[in-house]
mmCIF file of N, CA and C in Angstrom:
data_model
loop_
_atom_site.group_PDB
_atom_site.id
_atom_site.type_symbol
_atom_site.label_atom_id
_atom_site.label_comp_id
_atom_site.label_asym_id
_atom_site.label_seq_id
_atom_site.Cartn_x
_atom_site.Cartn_y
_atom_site.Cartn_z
ATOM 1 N N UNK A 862 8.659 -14.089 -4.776
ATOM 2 C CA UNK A 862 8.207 -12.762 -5.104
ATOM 3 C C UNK A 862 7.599 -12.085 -3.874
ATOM 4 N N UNK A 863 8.043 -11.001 -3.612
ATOM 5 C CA UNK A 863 7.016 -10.032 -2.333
ATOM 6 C C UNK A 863 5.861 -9.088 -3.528
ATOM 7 N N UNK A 864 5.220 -8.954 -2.215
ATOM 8 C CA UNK A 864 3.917 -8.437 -2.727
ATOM 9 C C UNK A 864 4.229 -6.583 -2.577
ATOM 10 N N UNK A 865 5.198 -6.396 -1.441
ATOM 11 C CA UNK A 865 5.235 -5.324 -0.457
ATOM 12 C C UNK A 865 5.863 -5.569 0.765
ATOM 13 N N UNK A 866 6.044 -3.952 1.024
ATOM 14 C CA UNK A 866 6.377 -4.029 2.355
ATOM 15 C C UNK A 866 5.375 -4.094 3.886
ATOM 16 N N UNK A 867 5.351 -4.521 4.654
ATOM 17 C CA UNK A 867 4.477 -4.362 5.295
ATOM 18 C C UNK A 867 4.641 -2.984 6.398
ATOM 19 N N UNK A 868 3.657 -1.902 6.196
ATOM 20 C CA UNK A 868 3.903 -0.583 6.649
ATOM 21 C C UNK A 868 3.381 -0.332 8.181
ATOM 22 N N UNK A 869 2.063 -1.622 8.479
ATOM 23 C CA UNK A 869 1.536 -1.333 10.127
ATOM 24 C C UNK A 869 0.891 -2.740 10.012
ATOM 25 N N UNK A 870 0.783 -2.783 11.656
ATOM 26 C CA UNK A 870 -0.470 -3.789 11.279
ATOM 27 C C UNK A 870 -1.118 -3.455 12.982
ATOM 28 N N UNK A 871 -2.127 -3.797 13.241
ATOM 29 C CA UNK A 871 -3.218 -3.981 14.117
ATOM 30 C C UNK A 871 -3.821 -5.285 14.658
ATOM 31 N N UNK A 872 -3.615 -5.704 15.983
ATOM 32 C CA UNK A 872 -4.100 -7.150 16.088
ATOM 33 C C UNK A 872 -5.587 -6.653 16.188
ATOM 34 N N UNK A 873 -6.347 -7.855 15.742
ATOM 35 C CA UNK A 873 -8.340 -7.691 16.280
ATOM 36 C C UNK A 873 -8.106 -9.262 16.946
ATOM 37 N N UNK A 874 -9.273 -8.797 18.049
ATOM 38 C CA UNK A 874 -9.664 -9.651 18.692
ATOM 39 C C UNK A 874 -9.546 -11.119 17.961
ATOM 40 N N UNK A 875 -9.333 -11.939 18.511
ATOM 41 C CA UNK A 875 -9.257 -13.277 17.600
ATOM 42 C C UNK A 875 -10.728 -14.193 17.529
ATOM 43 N N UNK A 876 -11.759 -13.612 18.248
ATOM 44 C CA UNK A 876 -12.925 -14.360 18.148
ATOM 45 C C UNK A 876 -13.152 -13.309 17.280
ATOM 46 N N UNK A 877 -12.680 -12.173 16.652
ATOM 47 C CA UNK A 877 -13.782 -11.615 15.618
ATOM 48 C C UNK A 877 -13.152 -11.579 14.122
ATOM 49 N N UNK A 878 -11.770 -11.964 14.182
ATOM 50 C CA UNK A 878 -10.976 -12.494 12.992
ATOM 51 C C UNK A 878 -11.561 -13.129 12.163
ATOM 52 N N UNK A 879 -12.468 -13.784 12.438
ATOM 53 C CA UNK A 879 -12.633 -14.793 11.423
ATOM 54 C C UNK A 879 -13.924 -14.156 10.620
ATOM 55 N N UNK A 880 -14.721 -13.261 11.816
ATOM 56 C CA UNK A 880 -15.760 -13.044 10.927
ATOM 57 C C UNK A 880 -15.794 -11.762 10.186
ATOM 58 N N UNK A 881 -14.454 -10.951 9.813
ATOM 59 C CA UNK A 881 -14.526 -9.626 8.808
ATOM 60 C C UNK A 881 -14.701 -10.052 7.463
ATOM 61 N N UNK A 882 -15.957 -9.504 6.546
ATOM 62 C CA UNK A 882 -16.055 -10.184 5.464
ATOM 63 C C UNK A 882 -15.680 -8.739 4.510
ATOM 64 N N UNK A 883 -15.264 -7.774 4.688
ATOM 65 C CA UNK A 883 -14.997 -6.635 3.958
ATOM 66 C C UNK A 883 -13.682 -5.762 4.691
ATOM 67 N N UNK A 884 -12.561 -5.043 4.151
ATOM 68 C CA UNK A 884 -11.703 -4.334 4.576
ATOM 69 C C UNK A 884 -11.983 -3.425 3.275
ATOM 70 N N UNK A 885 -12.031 -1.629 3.815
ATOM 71 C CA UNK A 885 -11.799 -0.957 3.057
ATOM 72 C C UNK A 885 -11.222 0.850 3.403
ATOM 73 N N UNK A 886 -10.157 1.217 2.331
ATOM 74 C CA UNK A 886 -9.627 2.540 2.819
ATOM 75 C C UNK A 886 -11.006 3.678 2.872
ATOM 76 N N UNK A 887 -10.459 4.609 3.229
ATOM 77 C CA UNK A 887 -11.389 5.800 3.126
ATOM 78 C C UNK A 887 -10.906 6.722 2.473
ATOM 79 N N UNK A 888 -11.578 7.514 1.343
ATOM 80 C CA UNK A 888 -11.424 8.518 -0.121
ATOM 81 C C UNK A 888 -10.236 8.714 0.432
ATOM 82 N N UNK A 889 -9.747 9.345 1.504
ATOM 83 C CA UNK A 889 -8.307 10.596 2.202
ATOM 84 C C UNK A 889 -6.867 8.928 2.593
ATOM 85 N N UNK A 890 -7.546 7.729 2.513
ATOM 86 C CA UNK A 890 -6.634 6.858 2.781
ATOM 87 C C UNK A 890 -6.323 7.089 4.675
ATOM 88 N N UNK A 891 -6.932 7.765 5.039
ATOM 89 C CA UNK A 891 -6.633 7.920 6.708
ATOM 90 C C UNK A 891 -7.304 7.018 7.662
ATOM 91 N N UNK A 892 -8.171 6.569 7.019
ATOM 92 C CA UNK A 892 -8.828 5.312 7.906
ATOM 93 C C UNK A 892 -9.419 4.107 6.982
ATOM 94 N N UNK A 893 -9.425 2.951 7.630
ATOM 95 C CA UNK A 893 -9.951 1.761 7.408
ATOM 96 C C UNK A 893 -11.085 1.376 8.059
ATOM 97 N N UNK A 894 -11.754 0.948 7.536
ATOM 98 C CA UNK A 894 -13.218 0.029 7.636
ATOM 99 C C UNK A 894 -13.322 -1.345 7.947
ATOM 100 N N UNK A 895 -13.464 -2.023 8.968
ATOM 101 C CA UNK A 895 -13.671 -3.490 8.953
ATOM 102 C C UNK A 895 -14.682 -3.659 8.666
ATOM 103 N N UNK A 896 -15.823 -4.525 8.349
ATOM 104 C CA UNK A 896 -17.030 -4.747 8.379
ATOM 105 C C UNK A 896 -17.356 -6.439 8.871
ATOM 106 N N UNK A 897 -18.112 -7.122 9.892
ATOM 107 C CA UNK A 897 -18.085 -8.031 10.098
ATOM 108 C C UNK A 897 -19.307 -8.937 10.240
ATOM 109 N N UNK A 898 -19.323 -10.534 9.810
ATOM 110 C CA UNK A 898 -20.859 -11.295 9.511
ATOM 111 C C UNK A 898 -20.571 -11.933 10.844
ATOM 112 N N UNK A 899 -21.428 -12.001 11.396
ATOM 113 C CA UNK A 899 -20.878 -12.495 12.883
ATOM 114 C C UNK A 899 -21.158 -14.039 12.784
ATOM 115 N N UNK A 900 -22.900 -15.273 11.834
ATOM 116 C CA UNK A 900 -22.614 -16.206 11.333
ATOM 117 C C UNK A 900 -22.755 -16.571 12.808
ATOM 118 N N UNK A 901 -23.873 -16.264 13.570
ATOM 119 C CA UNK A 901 -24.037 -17.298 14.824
ATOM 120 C C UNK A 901 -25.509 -17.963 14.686
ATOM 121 N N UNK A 902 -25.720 -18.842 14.981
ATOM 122 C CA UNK A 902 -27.020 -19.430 15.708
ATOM 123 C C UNK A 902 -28.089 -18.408 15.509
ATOM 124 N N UNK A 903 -29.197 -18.349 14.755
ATOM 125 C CA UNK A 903 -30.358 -17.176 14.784
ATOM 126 C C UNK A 903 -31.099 -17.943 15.736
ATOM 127 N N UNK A 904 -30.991 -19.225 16.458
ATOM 128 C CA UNK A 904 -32.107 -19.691 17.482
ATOM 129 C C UNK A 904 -31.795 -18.466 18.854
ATOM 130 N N UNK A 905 -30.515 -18.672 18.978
ATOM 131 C CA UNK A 905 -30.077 -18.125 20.125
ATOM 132 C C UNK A 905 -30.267 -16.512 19.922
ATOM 133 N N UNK A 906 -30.422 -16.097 18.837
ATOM 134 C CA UNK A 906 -30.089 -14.315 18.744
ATOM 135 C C UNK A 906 -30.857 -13.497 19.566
ATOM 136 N N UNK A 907 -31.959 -14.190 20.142
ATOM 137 C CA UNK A 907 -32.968 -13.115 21.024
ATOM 138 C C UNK A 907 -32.313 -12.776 22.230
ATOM 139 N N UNK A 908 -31.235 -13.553 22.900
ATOM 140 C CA UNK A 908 -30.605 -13.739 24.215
ATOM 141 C C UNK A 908 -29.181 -13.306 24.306
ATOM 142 N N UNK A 909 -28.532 -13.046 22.665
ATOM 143 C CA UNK A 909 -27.428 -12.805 22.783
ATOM 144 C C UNK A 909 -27.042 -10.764 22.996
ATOM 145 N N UNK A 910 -26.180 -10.810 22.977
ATOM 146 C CA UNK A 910 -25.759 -9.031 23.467
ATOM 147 C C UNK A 910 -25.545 -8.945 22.258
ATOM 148 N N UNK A 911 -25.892 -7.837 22.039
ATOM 149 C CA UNK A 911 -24.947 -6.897 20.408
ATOM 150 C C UNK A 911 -23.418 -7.224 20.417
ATOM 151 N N UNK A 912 -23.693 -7.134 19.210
ATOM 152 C CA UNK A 912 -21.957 -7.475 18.593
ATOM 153 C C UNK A 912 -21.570 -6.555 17.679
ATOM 154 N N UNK A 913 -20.147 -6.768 17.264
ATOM 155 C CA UNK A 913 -19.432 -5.492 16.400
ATOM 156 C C UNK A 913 -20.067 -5.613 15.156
ATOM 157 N N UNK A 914 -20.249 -5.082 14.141
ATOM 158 C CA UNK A 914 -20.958 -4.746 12.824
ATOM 159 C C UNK A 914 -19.366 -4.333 12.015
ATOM 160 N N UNK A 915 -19.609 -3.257 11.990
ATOM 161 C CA UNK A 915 -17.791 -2.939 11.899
ATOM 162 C C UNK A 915 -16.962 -1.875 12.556
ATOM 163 N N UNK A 916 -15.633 -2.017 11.877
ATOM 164 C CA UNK A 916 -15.076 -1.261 13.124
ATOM 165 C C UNK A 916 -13.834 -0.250 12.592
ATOM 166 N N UNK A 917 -13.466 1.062 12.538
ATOM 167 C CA UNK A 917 -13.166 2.055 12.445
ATOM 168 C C UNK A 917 -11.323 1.962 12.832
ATOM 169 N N UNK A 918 -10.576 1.875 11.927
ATOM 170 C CA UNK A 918 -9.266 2.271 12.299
ATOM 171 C C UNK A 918 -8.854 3.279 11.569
ATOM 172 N N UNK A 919 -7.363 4.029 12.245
ATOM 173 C CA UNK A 919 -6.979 5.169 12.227
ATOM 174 C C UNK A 919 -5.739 4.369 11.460
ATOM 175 N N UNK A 920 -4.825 4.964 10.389
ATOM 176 C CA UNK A 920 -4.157 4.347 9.604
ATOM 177 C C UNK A 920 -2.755 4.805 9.778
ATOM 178 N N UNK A 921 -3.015 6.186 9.575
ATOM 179 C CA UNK A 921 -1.666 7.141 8.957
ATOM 180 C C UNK A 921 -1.487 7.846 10.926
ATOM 181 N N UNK A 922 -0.112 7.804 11.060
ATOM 182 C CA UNK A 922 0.175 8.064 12.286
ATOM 183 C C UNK A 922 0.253 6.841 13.736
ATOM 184 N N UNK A 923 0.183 5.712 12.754
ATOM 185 C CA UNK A 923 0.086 4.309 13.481
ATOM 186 C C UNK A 923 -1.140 3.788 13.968
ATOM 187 N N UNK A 924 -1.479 2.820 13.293
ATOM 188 C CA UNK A 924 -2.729 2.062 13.306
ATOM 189 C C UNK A 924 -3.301 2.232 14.462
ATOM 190 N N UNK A 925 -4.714 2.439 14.452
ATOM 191 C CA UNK A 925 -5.120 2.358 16.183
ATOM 192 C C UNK A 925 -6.670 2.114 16.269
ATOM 193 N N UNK A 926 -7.030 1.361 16.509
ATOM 194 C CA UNK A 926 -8.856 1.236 16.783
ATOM 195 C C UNK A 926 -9.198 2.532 17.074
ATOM 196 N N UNK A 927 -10.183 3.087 16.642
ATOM 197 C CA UNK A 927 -11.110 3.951 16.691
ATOM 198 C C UNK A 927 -12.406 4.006 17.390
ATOM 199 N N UNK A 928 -13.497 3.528 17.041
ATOM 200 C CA UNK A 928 -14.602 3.164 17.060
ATOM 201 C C UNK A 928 -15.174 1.548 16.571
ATOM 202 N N UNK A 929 -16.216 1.258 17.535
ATOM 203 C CA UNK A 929 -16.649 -0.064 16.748
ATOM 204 C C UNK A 929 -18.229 0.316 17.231
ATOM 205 N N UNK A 930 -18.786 -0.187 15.925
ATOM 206 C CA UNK A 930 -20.971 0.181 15.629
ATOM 207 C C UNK A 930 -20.836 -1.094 15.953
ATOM 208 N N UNK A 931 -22.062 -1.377 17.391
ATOM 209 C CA UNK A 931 -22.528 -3.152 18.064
ATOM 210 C C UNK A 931 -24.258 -2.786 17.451
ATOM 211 N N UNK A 932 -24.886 -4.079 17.398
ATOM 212 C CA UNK A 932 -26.167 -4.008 16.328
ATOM 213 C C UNK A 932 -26.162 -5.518 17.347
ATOM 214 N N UNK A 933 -27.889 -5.678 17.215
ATOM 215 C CA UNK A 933 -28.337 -6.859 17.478
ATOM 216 C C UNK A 933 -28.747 -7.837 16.619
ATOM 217 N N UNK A 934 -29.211 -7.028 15.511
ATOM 218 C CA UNK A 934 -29.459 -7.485 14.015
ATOM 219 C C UNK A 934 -28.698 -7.976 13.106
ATOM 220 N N UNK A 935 -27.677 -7.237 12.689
ATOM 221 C CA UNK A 935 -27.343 -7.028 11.805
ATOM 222 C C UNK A 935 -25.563 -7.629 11.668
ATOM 223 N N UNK A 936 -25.623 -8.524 10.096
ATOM 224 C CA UNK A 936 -24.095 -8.988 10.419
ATOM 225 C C UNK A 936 -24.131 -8.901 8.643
ATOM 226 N N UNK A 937 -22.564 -8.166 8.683
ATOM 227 C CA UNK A 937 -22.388 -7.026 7.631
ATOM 228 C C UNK A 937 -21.841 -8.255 6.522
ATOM 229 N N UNK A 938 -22.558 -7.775 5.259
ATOM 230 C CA UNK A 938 -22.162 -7.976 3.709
ATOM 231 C C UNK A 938 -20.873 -7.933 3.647
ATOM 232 N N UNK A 939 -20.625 -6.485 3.083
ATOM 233 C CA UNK A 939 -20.239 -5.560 2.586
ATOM 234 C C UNK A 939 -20.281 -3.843 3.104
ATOM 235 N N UNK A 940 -19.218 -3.376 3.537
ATOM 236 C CA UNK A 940 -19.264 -1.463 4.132
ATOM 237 C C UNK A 940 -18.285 -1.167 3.205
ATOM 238 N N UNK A 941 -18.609 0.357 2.938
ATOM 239 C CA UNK A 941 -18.146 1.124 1.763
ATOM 240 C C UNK A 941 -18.551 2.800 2.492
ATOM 241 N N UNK A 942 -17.104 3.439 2.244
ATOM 242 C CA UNK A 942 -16.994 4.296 2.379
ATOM 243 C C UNK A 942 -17.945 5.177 1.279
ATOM 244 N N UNK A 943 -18.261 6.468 1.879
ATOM 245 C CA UNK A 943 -19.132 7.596 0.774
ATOM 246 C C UNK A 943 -17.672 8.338 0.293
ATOM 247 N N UNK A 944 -17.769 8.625 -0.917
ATOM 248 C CA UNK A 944 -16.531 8.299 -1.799
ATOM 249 C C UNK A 944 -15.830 10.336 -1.539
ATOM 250 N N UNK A 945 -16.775 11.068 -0.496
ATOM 251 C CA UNK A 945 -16.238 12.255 -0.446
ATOM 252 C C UNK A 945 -15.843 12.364 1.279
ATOM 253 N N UNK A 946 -14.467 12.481 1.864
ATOM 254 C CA UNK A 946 -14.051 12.074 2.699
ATOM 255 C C UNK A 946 -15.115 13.029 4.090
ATOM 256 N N UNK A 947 -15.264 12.496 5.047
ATOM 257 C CA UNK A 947 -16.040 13.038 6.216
ATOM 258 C C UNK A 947 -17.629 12.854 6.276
ATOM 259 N N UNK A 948 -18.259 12.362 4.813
ATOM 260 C CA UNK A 948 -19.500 11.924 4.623
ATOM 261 C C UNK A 948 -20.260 10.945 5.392
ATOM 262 N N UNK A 949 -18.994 9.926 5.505
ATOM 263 C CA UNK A 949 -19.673 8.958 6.322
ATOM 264 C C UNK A 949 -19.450 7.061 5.753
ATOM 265 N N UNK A 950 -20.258 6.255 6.006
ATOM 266 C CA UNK A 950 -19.943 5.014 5.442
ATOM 267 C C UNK A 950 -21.763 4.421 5.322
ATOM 268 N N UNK A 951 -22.087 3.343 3.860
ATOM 269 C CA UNK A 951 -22.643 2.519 3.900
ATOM 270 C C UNK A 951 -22.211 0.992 4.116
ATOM 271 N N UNK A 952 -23.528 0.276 4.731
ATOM 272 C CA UNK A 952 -22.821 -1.418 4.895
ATOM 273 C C UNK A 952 -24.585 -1.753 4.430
ATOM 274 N N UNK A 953 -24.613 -3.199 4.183
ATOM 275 C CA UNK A 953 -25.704 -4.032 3.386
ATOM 276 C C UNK A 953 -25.391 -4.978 4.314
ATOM 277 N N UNK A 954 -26.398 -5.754 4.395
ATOM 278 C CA UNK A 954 -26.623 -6.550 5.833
ATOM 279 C C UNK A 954 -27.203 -8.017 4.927
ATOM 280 N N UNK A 955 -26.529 -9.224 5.715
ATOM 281 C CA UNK A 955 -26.597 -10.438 5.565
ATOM 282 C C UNK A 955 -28.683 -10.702 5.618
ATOM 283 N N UNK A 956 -29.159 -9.795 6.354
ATOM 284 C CA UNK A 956 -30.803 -9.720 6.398
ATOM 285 C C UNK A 956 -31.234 -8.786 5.234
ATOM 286 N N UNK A 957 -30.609 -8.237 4.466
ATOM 287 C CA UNK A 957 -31.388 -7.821 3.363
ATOM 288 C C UNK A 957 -31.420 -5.935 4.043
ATOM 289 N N UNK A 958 -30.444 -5.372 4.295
ATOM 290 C CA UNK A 958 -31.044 -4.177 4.818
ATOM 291 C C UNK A 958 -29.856 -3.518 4.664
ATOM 292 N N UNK A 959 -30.181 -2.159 4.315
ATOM 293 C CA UNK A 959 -28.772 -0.845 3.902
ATOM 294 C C UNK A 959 -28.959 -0.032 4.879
ATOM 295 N N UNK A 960 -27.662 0.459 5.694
ATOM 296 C CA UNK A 960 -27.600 1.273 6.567
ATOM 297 C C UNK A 960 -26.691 2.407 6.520
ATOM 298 N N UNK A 961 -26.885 3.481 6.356
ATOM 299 C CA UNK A 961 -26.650 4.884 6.090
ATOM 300 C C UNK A 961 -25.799 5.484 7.924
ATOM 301 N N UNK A 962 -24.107 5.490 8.083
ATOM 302 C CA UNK A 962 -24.134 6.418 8.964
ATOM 303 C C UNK A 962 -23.294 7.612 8.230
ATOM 304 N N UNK A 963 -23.855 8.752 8.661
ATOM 305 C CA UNK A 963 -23.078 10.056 8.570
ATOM 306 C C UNK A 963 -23.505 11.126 9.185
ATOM 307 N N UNK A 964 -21.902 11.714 9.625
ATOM 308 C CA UNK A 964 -22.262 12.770 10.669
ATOM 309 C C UNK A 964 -22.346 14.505 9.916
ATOM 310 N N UNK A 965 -22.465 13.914 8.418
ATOM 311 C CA UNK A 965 -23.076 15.334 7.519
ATOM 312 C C UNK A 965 -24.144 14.915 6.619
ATOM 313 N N UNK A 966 -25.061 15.412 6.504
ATOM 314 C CA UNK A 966 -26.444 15.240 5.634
ATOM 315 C C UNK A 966 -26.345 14.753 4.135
ATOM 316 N N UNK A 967 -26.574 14.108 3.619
ATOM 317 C CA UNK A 967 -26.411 13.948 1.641
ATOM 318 C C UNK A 967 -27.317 14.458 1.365
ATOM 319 N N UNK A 968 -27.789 14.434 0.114
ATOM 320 C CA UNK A 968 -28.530 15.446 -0.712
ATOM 321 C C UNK A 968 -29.978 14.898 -0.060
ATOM 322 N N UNK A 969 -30.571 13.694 -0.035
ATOM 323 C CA UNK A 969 -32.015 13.865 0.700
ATOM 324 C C UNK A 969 -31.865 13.278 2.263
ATOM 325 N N UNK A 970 -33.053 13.534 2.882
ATOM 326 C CA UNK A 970 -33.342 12.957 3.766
ATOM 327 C C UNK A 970 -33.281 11.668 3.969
ATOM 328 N N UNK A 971 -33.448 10.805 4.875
ATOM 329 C CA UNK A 971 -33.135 9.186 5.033
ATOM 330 C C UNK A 971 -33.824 8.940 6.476
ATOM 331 N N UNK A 972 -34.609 8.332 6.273
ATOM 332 C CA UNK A 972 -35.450 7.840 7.951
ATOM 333 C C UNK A 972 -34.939 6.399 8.127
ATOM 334 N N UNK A 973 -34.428 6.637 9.142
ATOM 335 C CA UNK A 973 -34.018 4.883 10.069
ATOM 336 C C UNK A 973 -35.071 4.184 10.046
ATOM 337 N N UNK A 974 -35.286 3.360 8.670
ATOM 338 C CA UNK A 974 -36.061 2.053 9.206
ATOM 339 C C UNK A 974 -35.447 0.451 8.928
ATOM 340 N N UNK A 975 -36.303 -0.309 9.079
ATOM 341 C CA UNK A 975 -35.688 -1.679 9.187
ATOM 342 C C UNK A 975 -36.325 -2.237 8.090
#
C-alpha cells in the first residue's frame, strides 16, 4: 500500500535529525515548522553555544530553509502555529516555559519572561 506521493523533501543537518520532536504546516499550508529537544548534558550547558529551537521552511515553490530561532535554554516540546496565518508561532519548552514569537500584536500584551 502507498501512503502518497512524495511532493518535496529537504535534507536537515544530520546531527539535528534526530532531535525534531514536532513538524507542523502553517494555517496558509506555505510553511513548515520544525521544532527541536536538543537532549544534551545540562552539566555541560553553561559552556555550550546556542542551538536551533526550531526552524522555519518555505514549502510551496520548493522547499527551502528559511530561518532557524538558536536559544541557550530552551529545547522544544512541542511549536504550533497561531491558527490565523502571519500571526506568528507558539513552542513549550522541555523546562516548563511558553514562548510567544510574532511579528503582529494579539489581543494583549505579553512581557518576555522566563
Amino acid at each position: 500500500d502507498k501512503l502518497g506521493q512524495l511532493l518535496d523533501a529537504c535534507p536537515l543537518e544530520e546531527s539535528r535529525a534526530s532531535g525534531v520532536t514536532c513538524v507542523k504546516f502553517s494555517p496558509s499550508t506555505q510553511y513548515c515548522l520544525l521544532g527541536y529537544g536538543v537532549r544534551e548534558n545540562e552539566d555541560s550547558a553553561s559552556d555550550r553555544p546556542p542551538h536551533q529551537v526550531t526552524s522555519l521552511f518555505r514549502v510551496r515553490g520548493g522547499m527551502k530553509h528559511m530561518v532557524s530561532l538558536l536559544s541557550l535554554h530552551d529545547d522544544v516540546n512541542i511549536a504550533r502555529f497561531h491558527p490565523e496565518s502571519g500571526h506568528g508561532f507558539v513552542y513549550g519548552t522541555k523546562q516548563g516555559r511558553v514562548r510567544i514569537l510574532s511579528p503582529k500584536p494579539w489581543t494583549s500584551q505579553i512581557s518576555p519572561k522566563d
